[in-house]
Each structure stands twice: as structure tokens, then as C-alpha cells.
Amino acid sequence: MYVEREASVGEPTSQERRDAEQNDKRILGNVVQCDGARATISAYANDADGAVTGLWTVGKMISINLGSTRTVGLVYAIGKSDRAWSNEGQNAIEVSIELIGEVRDGAEPGGKPVFDRGITTYPHIGAVAHRIRTRDLQAVYDLAGRHSITIGTLAQDETIAANIAIDDTLARHFAIVGTTGVGKSTAVSLLLRKSIAARPDLRILILDPHNEFAASLPEYCVRVDSKTLDLPFWMFKLEEFAEVLFRGRETEPEEIDALRDLI
């Protein structure tokens, strides 16, 4: 694939820089359609090029070379129009990507690439799509010095740490979603541990109806259940207080009126 080496001082960080022994088959494909938000890339795949074909998978990021900038796309669909596969030769495939931003080279020669969420120049028909370089992928996930926590590594490139801007995250509403068994509770436990380590001043209230988190955070949590939870009467509404006082029996209107006067 492309040579993953740092650019020397004064060397332009071209997305098309390849080892001399590598051929054009390492180019992944070409843009054949773009509507401003998404693009379609035409490419070829076969059994012999398993390493290249493996880059065309849902969830992978690729880049489209536009000279001074590289448009970054996220693969969300891939398929063959004829729904047939040949083991003997090339198979034409279409890859659908969502355009998420662009990477431009730093202002200084040899400087770090910079990622922008906006796109100034959209891919043209025939633009070449490449495997995204490590430096560009790092730029996409760069937090620009913000206070962050590390929760793992990127699935696409395990040499790059997966960081979360903890202060920004805690200042917003966010959700962790997924089907049963994918690890939502584990992810929440990891985030809680990392957040508490980074911000010891945090006070976190967890509503845990399935009793999942007490065992994973024993040194941090104070567990409160139905036996240890004490609520002052002043927190109850009149109807709720009546249910507690009369223990579910039918009440008379006079009793409710007397209770209201007493309260």
C-alpha cells in the first residue's frame, strides 16, 4: 500500500506518494457521482487483491485526492450492480461514501495536516480515491489540545489512540446505543472510570434498574436500593404521601382534607 513515512522538511505531503515498486492497482477507485453530501466511487475487486478489497468495507474512511486538499469520506454502502461475483477476473463494484470534511497540508513545510469539517472543493468526476494515510487519519481525530481521555484505539488503525474531549462531552447530552450484547454497559463503565480519573470532582448519579454498574465500580460508587433509600416526606406530593400513609387502602375525602390541612 502507500508508504507510511513522515514527510521530511520541505517535502510536500502528497496523497499520491507511493513506493516506486508499487503499481496503479494500489489506487482504490475513481469518483463517478457526487451530490455535495455523498459520493459514489467506481472500483474493481478480485480474490487476488484481498488486501485492497478489504479497505472497501462499511465504516472505513478513505480519502479523495484533489491536489492541495484531500476530501475524507466514510464508507456506508458497497455493492455490485449485477449482484454476481467472478472468481476469475475483476469485479466492478460501487462504493457509497458520506463526505465528512477535508484535510489540507499545514501552513509550514512538513507541518501536520489539518482537518476541517467543511468542504471547500468537492470531488470532481474521475477524482482518485485512496486509502487514507495515517497522518491524515490522525488529523481527523485530532482534538487540538483539548482536555481528553483515551478509551482505546481506532479500529481502522490501531496505532492511533481513540480520545474523547471529556469536558466537551460532559457539557452535552449524548447516548450510547446498540443491540443486545454489543457491550453498551462495558462502554459506559469504561467512560465512567476514565471520566472520574480525569475529573475527580465529578458527582455522578446512575439510575441502574438492572444493577449492572455497582460491581464494575465498587471503589467509586455508593449503592442505594429500595432497602437503603430514605426519602423525606416533604418530597412527596399530597397523593403520594396519602398512598404511603394509608398504605393503599381506599381513603375518604374527609381524611384527605384533614391531611391537607395538617401538611
PDB file of N, CA and C in Angstrom, residues 116-161:
ATOM      1  N   ASP A 116     -10.688  19.888   8.407  1.00  0.00           N
ATOM      2  CA  ASP A 116     -11.823  20.796   8.514  1.00  0.00           C
ATOM      3  C   ASP A 116     -13.096  20.022   8.210  1.00  0.00           C
ATOM      4  N   ARG A 117     -14.149  20.275   9.004  1.00  0.00           N
ATOM      5  CA  ARG A 117     -15.415  19.579   8.767  1.00  0.00           C
ATOM      6  C   ARG A 117     -16.110  20.078   7.501  1.00  0.00           C
ATOM      7  N   GLY A 118     -15.872  21.296   7.137  1.00  0.00           N
ATOM      8  CA  GLY A 118     -16.451  21.799   5.900  1.00  0.00           C
ATOM      9  C   GLY A 118     -15.638  21.364   4.691  1.00  0.00           C
ATOM     10  N   ILE A 119     -16.221  21.532   3.511  1.00  0.00           N
ATOM     11  CA  ILE A 119     -15.548  21.161   2.268  1.00  0.00           C
ATOM     12  C   ILE A 119     -15.533  22.377   1.350  1.00  0.00           C
ATOM     13  N   THR A 120     -14.350  22.810   0.964  1.00  0.00           N
ATOM     14  CA  THR A 120     -14.224  23.967   0.075  1.00  0.00           C
ATOM     15  C   THR A 120     -14.242  23.555  -1.391  1.00  0.00           C
ATOM     16  N   THR A 121     -13.664  22.407  -1.698  1.00  0.00           N
ATOM     17  CA  THR A 121     -13.623  21.910  -3.073  1.00  0.00           C
ATOM     18  C   THR A 121     -14.155  20.487  -3.100  1.00  0.00           C
ATOM     19  N   TYR A 122     -15.232  20.272  -3.832  1.00  0.00           N
ATOM     20  CA  TYR A 122     -15.844  18.944  -3.879  1.00  0.00           C
ATOM     21  C   TYR A 122     -15.158  18.075  -4.934  1.00  0.00           C
ATOM     22  N   PRO A 123     -15.200  16.761  -4.734  1.00  0.00           N
ATOM     23  CA  PRO A 123     -14.554  15.858  -5.695  1.00  0.00           C
ATOM     24  C   PRO A 123     -15.171  15.988  -7.090  1.00  0.00           C
ATOM     25  N   HIS A 124     -14.330  15.977  -8.095  1.00  0.00           N
ATOM     26  CA  HIS A 124     -14.792  16.011  -9.477  1.00  0.00           C
ATOM     27  C   HIS A 124     -14.900  14.592 -10.022  1.00  0.00           C
ATOM     28  N   ILE A 125     -15.599  14.440 -11.111  1.00  0.00           N
ATOM     29  CA  ILE A 125     -15.730  13.131 -11.739  1.00  0.00           C
ATOM     30  C   ILE A 125     -14.348  12.645 -12.174  1.00  0.00           C
ATOM     31  N   GLY A 126     -14.025  11.442 -11.769  1.00  0.00           N
ATOM     32  CA  GLY A 126     -12.726  10.876 -12.100  1.00  0.00           C
ATOM     33  C   GLY A 126     -11.677  11.070 -11.025  1.00  0.00           C
ATOM     34  N   ALA A 127     -11.986  11.861  -9.982  1.00  0.00           N
ATOM     35  CA  ALA A 127     -11.012  12.062  -8.903  1.00  0.00           C
ATOM     36  C   ALA A 127     -10.627  10.722  -8.291  1.00  0.00           C
ATOM     37  N   VAL A 128      -9.358  10.604  -7.926  1.00  0.00           N
ATOM     38  CA  VAL A 128      -8.813   9.327  -7.469  1.00  0.00           C
ATOM     39  C   VAL A 128      -9.048   9.150  -5.974  1.00  0.00           C
ATOM     40  N   ALA A 129      -9.586   7.997  -5.595  1.00  0.00           N
ATOM     41  CA  ALA A 129      -9.798   7.649  -4.185  1.00  0.00           C
ATOM     42  C   ALA A 129      -8.664   6.755  -3.714  1.00  0.00           C
ATOM     43  N   HIS A 130      -8.165   7.045  -2.515  1.00  0.00           N
ATOM     44  CA  HIS A 130      -7.034   6.326  -1.947  1.00  0.00           C
ATOM     45  C   HIS A 130      -7.369   5.800  -0.560  1.00  0.00           C
ATOM     46  N   ARG A 131      -6.572   4.854  -0.118  1.00  0.00           N
ATOM     47  CA  ARG A 131      -6.550   4.531   1.306  1.00  0.00           C
ATOM     48  C   ARG A 131      -6.049   5.759   2.057  1.00  0.00           C
ATOM     49  N   ILE A 132      -6.736   6.156   3.111  1.00  0.00           N
ATOM     50  CA  ILE A 132      -6.346   7.352   3.847  1.00  0.00           C
ATOM     51  C   ILE A 132      -5.031   7.112   4.570  1.00  0.00           C
ATOM     52  N   ARG A 133      -4.139   8.077   4.501  1.00  0.00           N
ATOM     53  CA  ARG A 133      -2.842   7.961   5.152  1.00  0.00           C
ATOM     54  C   ARG A 133      -2.987   8.122   6.660  1.00  0.00           C
ATOM     55  N   THR A 134      -2.029   7.569   7.389  1.00  0.00           N
ATOM     56  CA  THR A 134      -2.071   7.637   8.850  1.00  0.00           C
ATOM     57  C   THR A 134      -2.060   9.080   9.334  1.00  0.00           C
ATOM     58  N   ARG A 135      -1.232   9.924   8.714  1.00  0.00           N
ATOM     59  CA  ARG A 135      -1.160  11.333   9.129  1.00  0.00           C
ATOM     60  C   ARG A 135      -2.499  12.031   8.942  1.00  0.00           C
ATOM     61  N   ASP A 136      -3.183  11.734   7.852  1.00  0.00           N
ATOM     62  CA  ASP A 136      -4.486  12.354   7.618  1.00  0.00           C
ATOM     63  C   ASP A 136      -5.534  11.814   8.582  1.00  0.00           C
ATOM     64  N   LEU A 137      -5.482  10.519   8.869  1.00  0.00           N
ATOM     65  CA  LEU A 137      -6.433   9.942   9.821  1.00  0.00           C
ATOM     66  C   LEU A 137      -6.212  10.518  11.215  1.00  0.00           C
ATOM     67  N   GLN A 138      -4.958  10.746  11.584  1.00  0.00           N
ATOM     68  CA  GLN A 138      -4.672  11.390  12.866  1.00  0.00           C
ATOM     69  C   GLN A 138      -5.246  12.798  12.903  1.00  0.00           C
ATOM     70  N   ALA A 139      -5.175  13.505  11.778  1.00  0.00           N
ATOM     71  CA  ALA A 139      -5.718  14.864  11.724  1.00  0.00           C
ATOM     72  C   ALA A 139      -7.231  14.865  11.913  1.00  0.00           C
ATOM     73  N   VAL A 140      -7.916  13.852  11.374  1.00  0.00           N
ATOM     74  CA  VAL A 140      -9.372  13.764  11.519  1.00  0.00           C
ATOM     75  C   VAL A 140      -9.762  13.664  12.985  1.00  0.00           C
ATOM     76  N   TYR A 141      -8.997  12.900  13.758  1.00  0.00           N
ATOM     77  CA  TYR A 141      -9.337  12.653  15.161  1.00  0.00           C
ATOM     78  C   TYR A 141      -8.562  13.549  16.126  1.00  0.00           C
ATOM     79  N   ASP A 142      -7.816  14.511  15.614  1.00  0.00           N
ATOM     80  CA  ASP A 142      -7.047  15.404  16.483  1.00  0.00           C
ATOM     81  C   ASP A 142      -7.992  16.313  17.274  1.00  0.00           C
ATOM     82  N   LEU A 143      -7.782  16.411  18.581  1.00  0.00           N
ATOM     83  CA  LEU A 143      -8.641  17.224  19.450  1.00  0.00           C
ATOM     84  C   LEU A 143      -8.065  18.607  19.726  1.00  0.00           C
ATOM     85  N   ALA A 144      -6.991  18.948  19.048  1.00  0.00           N
ATOM     86  CA  ALA A 144      -6.415  20.295  19.123  1.00  0.00           C
ATOM     87  C   ALA A 144      -6.089  20.718  20.550  1.00  0.00           C
ATOM     88  N   GLY A 145      -5.531  19.795  21.334  1.00  0.00           N
ATOM     89  CA  GLY A 145      -5.069  20.136  22.670  1.00  0.00           C
ATOM     90  C   GLY A 145      -6.134  20.187  23.740  1.00  0.00           C
ATOM     91  N   ARG A 146      -7.376  19.850  23.414  1.00  0.00           N
ATOM     92  CA  ARG A 146      -8.428  19.877  24.433  1.00  0.00           C
ATOM     93  C   ARG A 146      -8.234  18.757  25.454  1.00  0.00           C
ATOM     94  N   HIS A 147      -8.708  18.996  26.678  1.00  0.00           N
ATOM     95  CA  HIS A 147      -8.606  18.011  27.752  1.00  0.00           C
ATOM     96  C   HIS A 147      -9.312  16.737  27.321  1.00  0.00           C
ATOM     97  N   SER A 148      -8.588  15.618  27.275  1.00  0.00           N
ATOM     98  CA  SER A 148      -9.152  14.401  26.704  1.00  0.00           C
ATOM     99  C   SER A 148      -8.805  13.182  27.538  1.00  0.00           C
ATOM    100  N   ILE A 149      -9.533  12.105  27.281  1.00  0.00           N
ATOM    101  CA  ILE A 149      -9.250  10.803  27.878  1.00  0.00           C
ATOM    102  C   ILE A 149      -9.110   9.793  26.744  1.00  0.00           C
ATOM    103  N   THR A 150      -8.287   8.782  26.952  1.00  0.00           N
ATOM    104  CA  THR A 150      -8.077   7.732  25.958  1.00  0.00           C
ATOM    105  C   THR A 150      -8.914   6.523  26.338  1.00  0.00           C
ATOM    106  N   ILE A 151      -9.745   6.069  25.412  1.00  0.00           N
ATOM    107  CA  ILE A 151     -10.631   4.940  25.696  1.00  0.00           C
ATOM    108  C   ILE A 151     -10.276   3.705  24.877  1.00  0.00           C
ATOM    109  N   GLY A 152      -9.234   3.788  24.064  1.00  0.00           N
ATOM    110  CA  GLY A 152      -8.831   2.638  23.254  1.00  0.00           C
ATOM    111  C   GLY A 152      -8.058   3.094  22.037  1.00  0.00           C
ATOM    112  N   THR A 153      -8.150   2.331  20.959  1.00  0.00           N
ATOM    113  CA  THR A 153      -7.509   2.681  19.694  1.00  0.00           C
ATOM    114  C   THR A 153      -8.537   2.599  18.572  1.00  0.00           C
ATOM    115  N   LEU A 154      -8.220   3.239  17.460  1.00  0.00           N
ATOM    116  CA  LEU A 154      -9.127   3.216  16.322  1.00  0.00           C
ATOM    117  C   LEU A 154      -9.152   1.832  15.695  1.00  0.00           C
ATOM    118  N   ALA A 155     -10.330   1.384  15.309  1.00  0.00           N
ATOM    119  CA  ALA A 155     -10.451   0.083  14.657  1.00  0.00           C
ATOM    120  C   ALA A 155      -9.755   0.084  13.301  1.00  0.00           C
ATOM    121  N   GLN A 156      -9.762   1.220  12.615  1.00  0.00           N
ATOM    122  CA  GLN A 156      -9.144   1.282  11.292  1.00  0.00           C
ATOM    123  C   GLN A 156      -7.630   1.308  11.363  1.00  0.00           C
ATOM    124  N   ASP A 157      -7.076   1.893  12.414  1.00  0.00           N
ATOM    125  CA  ASP A 157      -5.621   1.973  12.576  1.00  0.00           C
ATOM    126  C   ASP A 157      -5.320   1.922  14.067  1.00  0.00           C
ATOM    127  N   GLU A 158      -4.872   0.780  14.542  1.00  0.00           N
ATOM    128  CA  GLU A 158      -4.672   0.583  15.976  1.00  0.00           C
ATOM    129  C   GLU A 158      -3.451   1.314  16.517  1.00  0.00           C
ATOM    130  N   THR A 159      -2.687   1.980  15.652  1.00  0.00           N
ATOM    131  CA  THR A 159      -1.577   2.805  16.128  1.00  0.00           C
ATOM    132  C   THR A 159      -2.055   4.184  16.578  1.00  0.00           C
ATOM    133  N   ILE A 160      -3.318   4.514  16.320  1.00  0.00           N
ATOM    134  CA  ILE A 160      -3.866   5.823  16.673  1.00  0.00           C
ATOM    135  C   ILE A 160      -4.794   5.668  17.869  1.00  0.00           C
ATOM    136  N   ALA A 161      -4.551   6.441  18.907  1.00  0.00           N
ATOM    137  CA  ALA A 161      -5.375   6.377  20.115  1.00  0.00           C
ATOM    138  C   ALA A 161      -6.750   6.984  19.849  1.00  0.00           C
TER     139      ALA A 161
END
